[in-house]
Amino acid sequence: MNKINRKLSENKKLLSIYFTAGYPKLDDTVEILQQLEKNGVDMVEIGLPFSDPLADGPTIQASGTQALKNGMTTEILFHQLKDIRKTVSIPLVIMGYFNPVLQFGVENFCKKCAEVGIDGLILPDLPLAEFQEHYAEIFKKYGLLNIFLITPQTSEARIREIDSASEGFIYMVSSASVTGNSSDFGSEQTNYFQNIASLSLKNKLIVGFGINNAETFQQATKYTSGAIIGSAFIKMLSENGLNGISTFIKSIRKV
Amino acid sequence: MNYNVNEKGYYGEFGGAYIPEMLYPNVEELRQNYLIIMAEESFQKEFRQLLKDYVGRPTPLYFAKRLSEKYNTKIYLKREDLCHTGAHKVNNTIGQILMAQRLGKTRIIAETGAGQHGVATATVCALMGLECIVFMGEIDIKRQAPNVARMKMLGAKVVTATSGSKTLKDATNEAIRDWINNPVDTHYIIGSVVGPHPYPDMVARFQSVISEEIKKQLTEKEGRENPNFVVACVGGGSNAAGAFYHYLDKPEVGIIAVEAAGKGINSGESAATSALGKVGIIHGSKTLLMQTADGQITEPYSISAGLDYPGVGPMHANLFASGRGEFISITDDEAMEAGMQLCKLEGIIPAIESSHALAVFESRKFKKDEVIVVNLSGRGDKDLETYIKHFNL
């Protein structure tokens, strides 16, 4: 069983953290992962930086730009992760844009993921139809889950299509927004979470975009299986560095 | 072989819609409706009327006698430089503003590099009374001040794109992000034959009026629809798509796409995508683009702000890969010389983009009785400062 599915079957409210690989420093990747696991994070999205991240707001954009300046590449990331399974056992997902994966070679990329122990991929700009036609077999061969996104604008028919193509969880984007929008969730979002939860999808739902503290984490997970924090975590890293990780995670989990 | 888009949105292996799910409803709405709306009689009537009365079409097909004598061949110039706002860009913005209205959109966004597409978008928004927001890279805003002023005069809000390399590709990223943030009321008017399907096809169709007119005009002047060659410059490739469109499936018509070599293809400062690019994804489209081995998109360079896009539209990528199109690249210096020569021989000051296409006659020979149509995509008023600097005028 894939680590992601095993984690989802624990039936707790999962806290997942996104960070950009190569930020703040090129070689911080392993230590960040170890600290996140030690502090009780359930899953991690490792961001592969890209020059043109269409779905990201200023915070994640800036971390990607810095990571690329630091010299991060796909090759280096896999090298950093080669022994990660000796010290980190929570599910690990790589999140990135499709072009760097395409240049690395999709099969080669998946093979490397399997070798280092990555459990799934989130590639927001690889559309469902393309994935199914060209890449689903390759992902399967290497035991990788492909995680799809839905948004408040996604029609029910499309949600059902995505649900049937997914094995793992569905990444539920909280609002019509790029990452890092930090206003609190209103009734619009809460209704949306509740509505989607009531569709009885076969996949669990994990909410991302706009979660930045204990309160929004609570709201996001009331009707769903978990939430992903990205921009708020990156912002904390820019301010406090790796020393701030423990305090940050505890602040989300308190209540 | 068919060089137009197929039902899945591809030109050969190029095209598609590689977009985040957040954009899917917007793009899907457009995909499902664009051909239906364009086929409506009321749409065609309004579009044609505006092209005629507002843009000033048909633009002349002008026999360039002295230029022809110099190169010992028959050269015609398609005078898109005489369009309202000074370039072909407005053909597309007129079409898209009518599309946006029919889709019930009230807010218009656009990206711009040099400012030409931004001005053309601000113009049609003023014409229709719609809110207009134009994203422009911080660096471009500094070097294209007159066009920023034009957009403001036309009532547009110009938003500075400060991300990435702060130029056209980043302005495009910011426009796409704005569309993600405003999915319901907003239409994104892309300025070239780039972006996710159906944009490349839709923009090419709006620009195809160029080759539609060339066919008619050449029949009047030469007694034949088909020239031996059509020549156009390619950045993203919208003027070229329009000039090539009705000739794509006519193998007897040679297609010549001219890219900007900048300071030379191997100088590290170039925008010659067909020579330097590899297949990848940019702004939602699978196409040829300039990138690092690791798949990071690189910043192109050309003296002409309208040609420094790191990719080409998927139609052009396919014309290149299939061998249907002949791709040549012209350096800054060659383009500037060709532009100056047109001033002296024909009394026409061309945009530096179009000067690249005009430089074809120095880089390649044509026969005496061959008919060559060069798409003169824009006028040079906007480039005076660059001409002044280059020639110490």
mmCIF file with all atom_site columns, C-alpha atoms in Angstrom, chain B residues 93-180:
data_model
loop_
_atom_site.group_PDB
_atom_site.id
_atom_site.type_symbol
_atom_site.label_atom_id
_atom_site.label_alt_id
_atom_site.label_comp_id
_atom_site.label_asym_id
_atom_site.label_entity_id
_atom_site.label_seq_id
_atom_site.pdbx_PDB_ins_code
_atom_site.Cartn_x
_atom_site.Cartn_y
_atom_site.Cartn_z
_atom_site.occupancy
_atom_site.B_iso_or_equiv
_atom_site.pdbx_formal_charge
_atom_site.auth_seq_id
_atom_site.auth_comp_id
_atom_site.auth_asym_id
_atom_site.auth_atom_id
_atom_site.pdbx_PDB_model_num
ATOM 1  C CA . THR B 1 93  ? -8.357  42.728 -29.864 1.00 0.00 ? 93  THR B CA 1
ATOM 2  C CA . ILE B 1 94  ? -11.451 43.759 -31.841 1.00 0.00 ? 94  ILE B CA 1
ATOM 3  C CA . GLY B 1 95  ? -12.350 40.093 -32.275 1.00 0.00 ? 95  GLY B CA 1
ATOM 4  C CA . GLN B 1 96  ? -11.715 39.221 -28.656 1.00 0.00 ? 96  GLN B CA 1
ATOM 5  C CA . ILE B 1 97  ? -13.586 42.177 -27.183 1.00 0.00 ? 97  ILE B CA 1
ATOM 6  C CA . LEU B 1 98  ? -16.660 41.115 -29.172 1.00 0.00 ? 98  LEU B CA 1
ATOM 7  C CA . MET B 1 99  ? -16.106 37.562 -27.932 1.00 0.00 ? 99  MET B CA 1
ATOM 8  C CA . ALA B 1 100 ? -15.834 38.781 -24.328 1.00 0.00 ? 100 ALA B CA 1
ATOM 9  C CA . GLN B 1 101 ? -19.073 40.729 -24.632 1.00 0.00 ? 101 GLN B CA 1
ATOM 10 C CA . ARG B 1 102 ? -20.911 37.706 -25.948 1.00 0.00 ? 102 ARG B CA 1
ATOM 11 C CA . LEU B 1 103 ? -19.546 35.607 -23.090 1.00 0.00 ? 103 LEU B CA 1
ATOM 12 C CA . GLY B 1 104 ? -20.961 38.191 -20.689 1.00 0.00 ? 104 GLY B CA 1
ATOM 13 C CA . LYS B 1 105 ? -17.574 39.306 -19.367 1.00 0.00 ? 105 LYS B CA 1
ATOM 14 C CA . THR B 1 106 ? -17.234 42.797 -17.916 1.00 0.00 ? 106 THR B CA 1
ATOM 15 C CA . ARG B 1 107 ? -13.571 42.973 -16.978 1.00 0.00 ? 107 ARG B CA 1
ATOM 16 C CA . ILE B 1 108 ? -10.717 42.677 -19.477 1.00 0.00 ? 108 ILE B CA 1
ATOM 17 C CA . ILE B 1 109 ? -7.131  41.767 -18.700 1.00 0.00 ? 109 ILE B CA 1
ATOM 18 C CA . ALA B 1 110 ? -4.146  41.621 -21.029 1.00 0.00 ? 110 ALA B CA 1
ATOM 19 C CA . GLU B 1 111 ? -0.378  41.246 -20.976 1.00 0.00 ? 111 GLU B CA 1
ATOM 20 C CA . THR B 1 112 ? 1.950   43.428 -22.937 1.00 0.00 ? 112 THR B CA 1
ATOM 21 C CA . GLY B 1 113 ? 5.650   43.526 -23.684 1.00 0.00 ? 113 GLY B CA 1
ATOM 22 C CA . ALA B 1 114 ? 6.452   46.622 -25.716 1.00 0.00 ? 114 ALA B CA 1
ATOM 23 C CA . GLY B 1 115 ? 2.988   47.958 -25.078 1.00 0.00 ? 115 GLY B CA 1
ATOM 24 C CA . GLN B 1 116 ? 1.512   47.500 -28.559 1.00 0.00 ? 116 GLN B CA 1
ATOM 25 C CA . HIS B 1 117 ? -0.946  44.793 -27.540 1.00 0.00 ? 117 HIS B CA 1
ATOM 26 C CA . GLY B 1 118 ? -1.690  46.706 -24.343 1.00 0.00 ? 118 GLY B CA 1
ATOM 27 C CA . VAL B 1 119 ? -2.550  49.798 -26.369 1.00 0.00 ? 119 VAL B CA 1
ATOM 28 C CA . ALA B 1 120 ? -4.680  47.747 -28.790 1.00 0.00 ? 120 ALA B CA 1
ATOM 29 C CA . THR B 1 121 ? -6.532  46.209 -25.842 1.00 0.00 ? 121 THR B CA 1
ATOM 30 C CA . ALA B 1 122 ? -6.992  49.519 -24.023 1.00 0.00 ? 122 ALA B CA 1
ATOM 31 C CA . THR B 1 123 ? -8.319  50.946 -27.292 1.00 0.00 ? 123 THR B CA 1
ATOM 32 C CA . VAL B 1 124 ? -11.075 48.372 -27.755 1.00 0.00 ? 124 VAL B CA 1
ATOM 33 C CA . CYS B 1 125 ? -11.983 48.535 -24.059 1.00 0.00 ? 125 CYS B CA 1
ATOM 34 C CA . ALA B 1 126 ? -12.462 52.281 -24.410 1.00 0.00 ? 126 ALA B CA 1
ATOM 35 C CA . LEU B 1 127 ? -14.504 51.621 -27.536 1.00 0.00 ? 127 LEU B CA 1
ATOM 36 C CA . MET B 1 128 ? -16.797 49.230 -25.689 1.00 0.00 ? 128 MET B CA 1
ATOM 37 C CA . GLY B 1 129 ? -16.711 50.881 -22.269 1.00 0.00 ? 129 GLY B CA 1
ATOM 38 C CA . LEU B 1 130 ? -15.203 47.892 -20.465 1.00 0.00 ? 130 LEU B CA 1
ATOM 39 C CA . GLU B 1 131 ? -12.802 47.882 -17.529 1.00 0.00 ? 131 GLU B CA 1
ATOM 40 C CA . CYS B 1 132 ? -9.248  47.216 -18.705 1.00 0.00 ? 132 CYS B CA 1
ATOM 41 C CA . ILE B 1 133 ? -6.218  46.044 -16.740 1.00 0.00 ? 133 ILE B CA 1
ATOM 42 C CA . VAL B 1 134 ? -2.915  45.593 -18.531 1.00 0.00 ? 134 VAL B CA 1
ATOM 43 C CA . PHE B 1 135 ? 0.007   43.735 -16.968 1.00 0.00 ? 135 PHE B CA 1
ATOM 44 C CA . MET B 1 136 ? 3.416   44.927 -18.000 1.00 0.00 ? 136 MET B CA 1
ATOM 45 C CA . GLY B 1 137 ? 6.877   43.994 -16.745 1.00 0.00 ? 137 GLY B CA 1
ATOM 46 C CA . GLU B 1 138 ? 8.631   46.535 -14.549 1.00 0.00 ? 138 GLU B CA 1
ATOM 47 C CA . ILE B 1 139 ? 11.561  46.752 -16.970 1.00 0.00 ? 139 ILE B CA 1
ATOM 48 C CA . ASP B 1 140 ? 9.273   47.218 -19.986 1.00 0.00 ? 140 ASP B CA 1
ATOM 49 C CA . ILE B 1 141 ? 7.342   49.977 -18.237 1.00 0.00 ? 141 ILE B CA 1
ATOM 50 C CA . LYS B 1 142 ? 10.589  51.879 -17.846 1.00 0.00 ? 142 LYS B CA 1
ATOM 51 C CA . ARG B 1 143 ? 11.672  51.461 -21.461 1.00 0.00 ? 143 ARG B CA 1
ATOM 52 C CA . GLN B 1 144 ? 8.274   51.965 -23.125 1.00 0.00 ? 144 GLN B CA 1
ATOM 53 C CA . ALA B 1 145 ? 6.981   55.076 -21.370 1.00 0.00 ? 145 ALA B CA 1
ATOM 54 C CA . PRO B 1 146 ? 4.986   56.498 -24.333 1.00 0.00 ? 146 PRO B CA 1
ATOM 55 C CA . ASN B 1 147 ? 2.896   53.332 -24.617 1.00 0.00 ? 147 ASN B CA 1
ATOM 56 C CA . VAL B 1 148 ? 2.265   53.318 -20.864 1.00 0.00 ? 148 VAL B CA 1
ATOM 57 C CA . ALA B 1 149 ? 0.952   56.873 -21.241 1.00 0.00 ? 149 ALA B CA 1
ATOM 58 C CA . ARG B 1 150 ? -1.211  55.838 -24.216 1.00 0.00 ? 150 ARG B CA 1
ATOM 59 C CA . MET B 1 151 ? -2.820  53.040 -22.223 1.00 0.00 ? 151 MET B CA 1
ATOM 60 C CA . LYS B 1 152 ? -3.538  55.401 -19.348 1.00 0.00 ? 152 LYS B CA 1
ATOM 61 C CA . MET B 1 153 ? -5.050  57.970 -21.716 1.00 0.00 ? 153 MET B CA 1
ATOM 62 C CA . LEU B 1 154 ? -7.297  55.229 -23.056 1.00 0.00 ? 154 LEU B CA 1
ATOM 63 C CA . GLY B 1 155 ? -8.523  54.511 -19.541 1.00 0.00 ? 155 GLY B CA 1
ATOM 64 C CA . ALA B 1 156 ? -6.616  51.331 -18.785 1.00 0.00 ? 156 ALA B CA 1
ATOM 65 C CA . LYS B 1 157 ? -5.011  50.495 -15.479 1.00 0.00 ? 157 LYS B CA 1
ATOM 66 C CA . VAL B 1 158 ? -1.399  49.425 -15.981 1.00 0.00 ? 158 VAL B CA 1
ATOM 67 C CA . VAL B 1 159 ? -0.217  46.940 -13.373 1.00 0.00 ? 159 VAL B CA 1
ATOM 68 C CA . THR B 1 160 ? 3.515   46.440 -12.887 1.00 0.00 ? 160 THR B CA 1
ATOM 69 C CA . ALA B 1 161 ? 4.705   42.829 -13.050 1.00 0.00 ? 161 ALA B CA 1
ATOM 70 C CA . THR B 1 162 ? 7.596   42.609 -10.618 1.00 0.00 ? 162 THR B CA 1
ATOM 71 C CA . SER B 1 163 ? 8.039   38.840 -10.598 1.00 0.00 ? 163 SER B CA 1
ATOM 72 C CA . GLY B 1 164 ? 10.709  36.786 -12.366 1.00 0.00 ? 164 GLY B CA 1
ATOM 73 C CA . SER B 1 165 ? 12.565  38.656 -15.076 1.00 0.00 ? 165 SER B CA 1
ATOM 74 C CA . LYS B 1 166 ? 10.015  41.526 -15.035 1.00 0.00 ? 166 LYS B CA 1
ATOM 75 C CA . THR B 1 167 ? 9.322   41.413 -18.795 1.00 0.00 ? 167 THR B CA 1
ATOM 76 C CA . LEU B 1 168 ? 6.731   39.975 -21.204 1.00 0.00 ? 168 LEU B CA 1
ATOM 77 C CA . LYS B 1 169 ? 6.733   36.397 -19.945 1.00 0.00 ? 169 LYS B CA 1
ATOM 78 C CA . ASP B 1 170 ? 6.225   37.605 -16.390 1.00 0.00 ? 170 ASP B CA 1
ATOM 79 C CA . ALA B 1 171 ? 3.501   40.029 -17.441 1.00 0.00 ? 171 ALA B CA 1
ATOM 80 C CA . THR B 1 172 ? 1.815   36.998 -19.035 1.00 0.00 ? 172 THR B CA 1
ATOM 81 C CA . ASN B 1 173 ? 2.231   35.001 -15.810 1.00 0.00 ? 173 ASN B CA 1
ATOM 82 C CA . GLU B 1 174 ? 0.667   37.862 -13.837 1.00 0.00 ? 174 GLU B CA 1
ATOM 83 C CA . ALA B 1 175 ? -2.266  38.096 -16.237 1.00 0.00 ? 175 ALA B CA 1
ATOM 84 C CA . ILE B 1 176 ? -2.846  34.352 -15.891 1.00 0.00 ? 176 ILE B CA 1
ATOM 85 C CA . ARG B 1 177 ? -2.674  34.648 -12.085 1.00 0.00 ? 177 ARG B CA 1
ATOM 86 C CA . ASP B 1 178 ? -5.204  37.478 -12.213 1.00 0.00 ? 178 ASP B CA 1
ATOM 87 C CA . TRP B 1 179 ? -7.501  35.241 -14.262 1.00 0.00 ? 179 TRP B CA 1
ATOM 88 C CA . ILE B 1 180 ? -7.153  32.517 -11.624 1.00 0.00 ? 180 ILE B CA 1
#
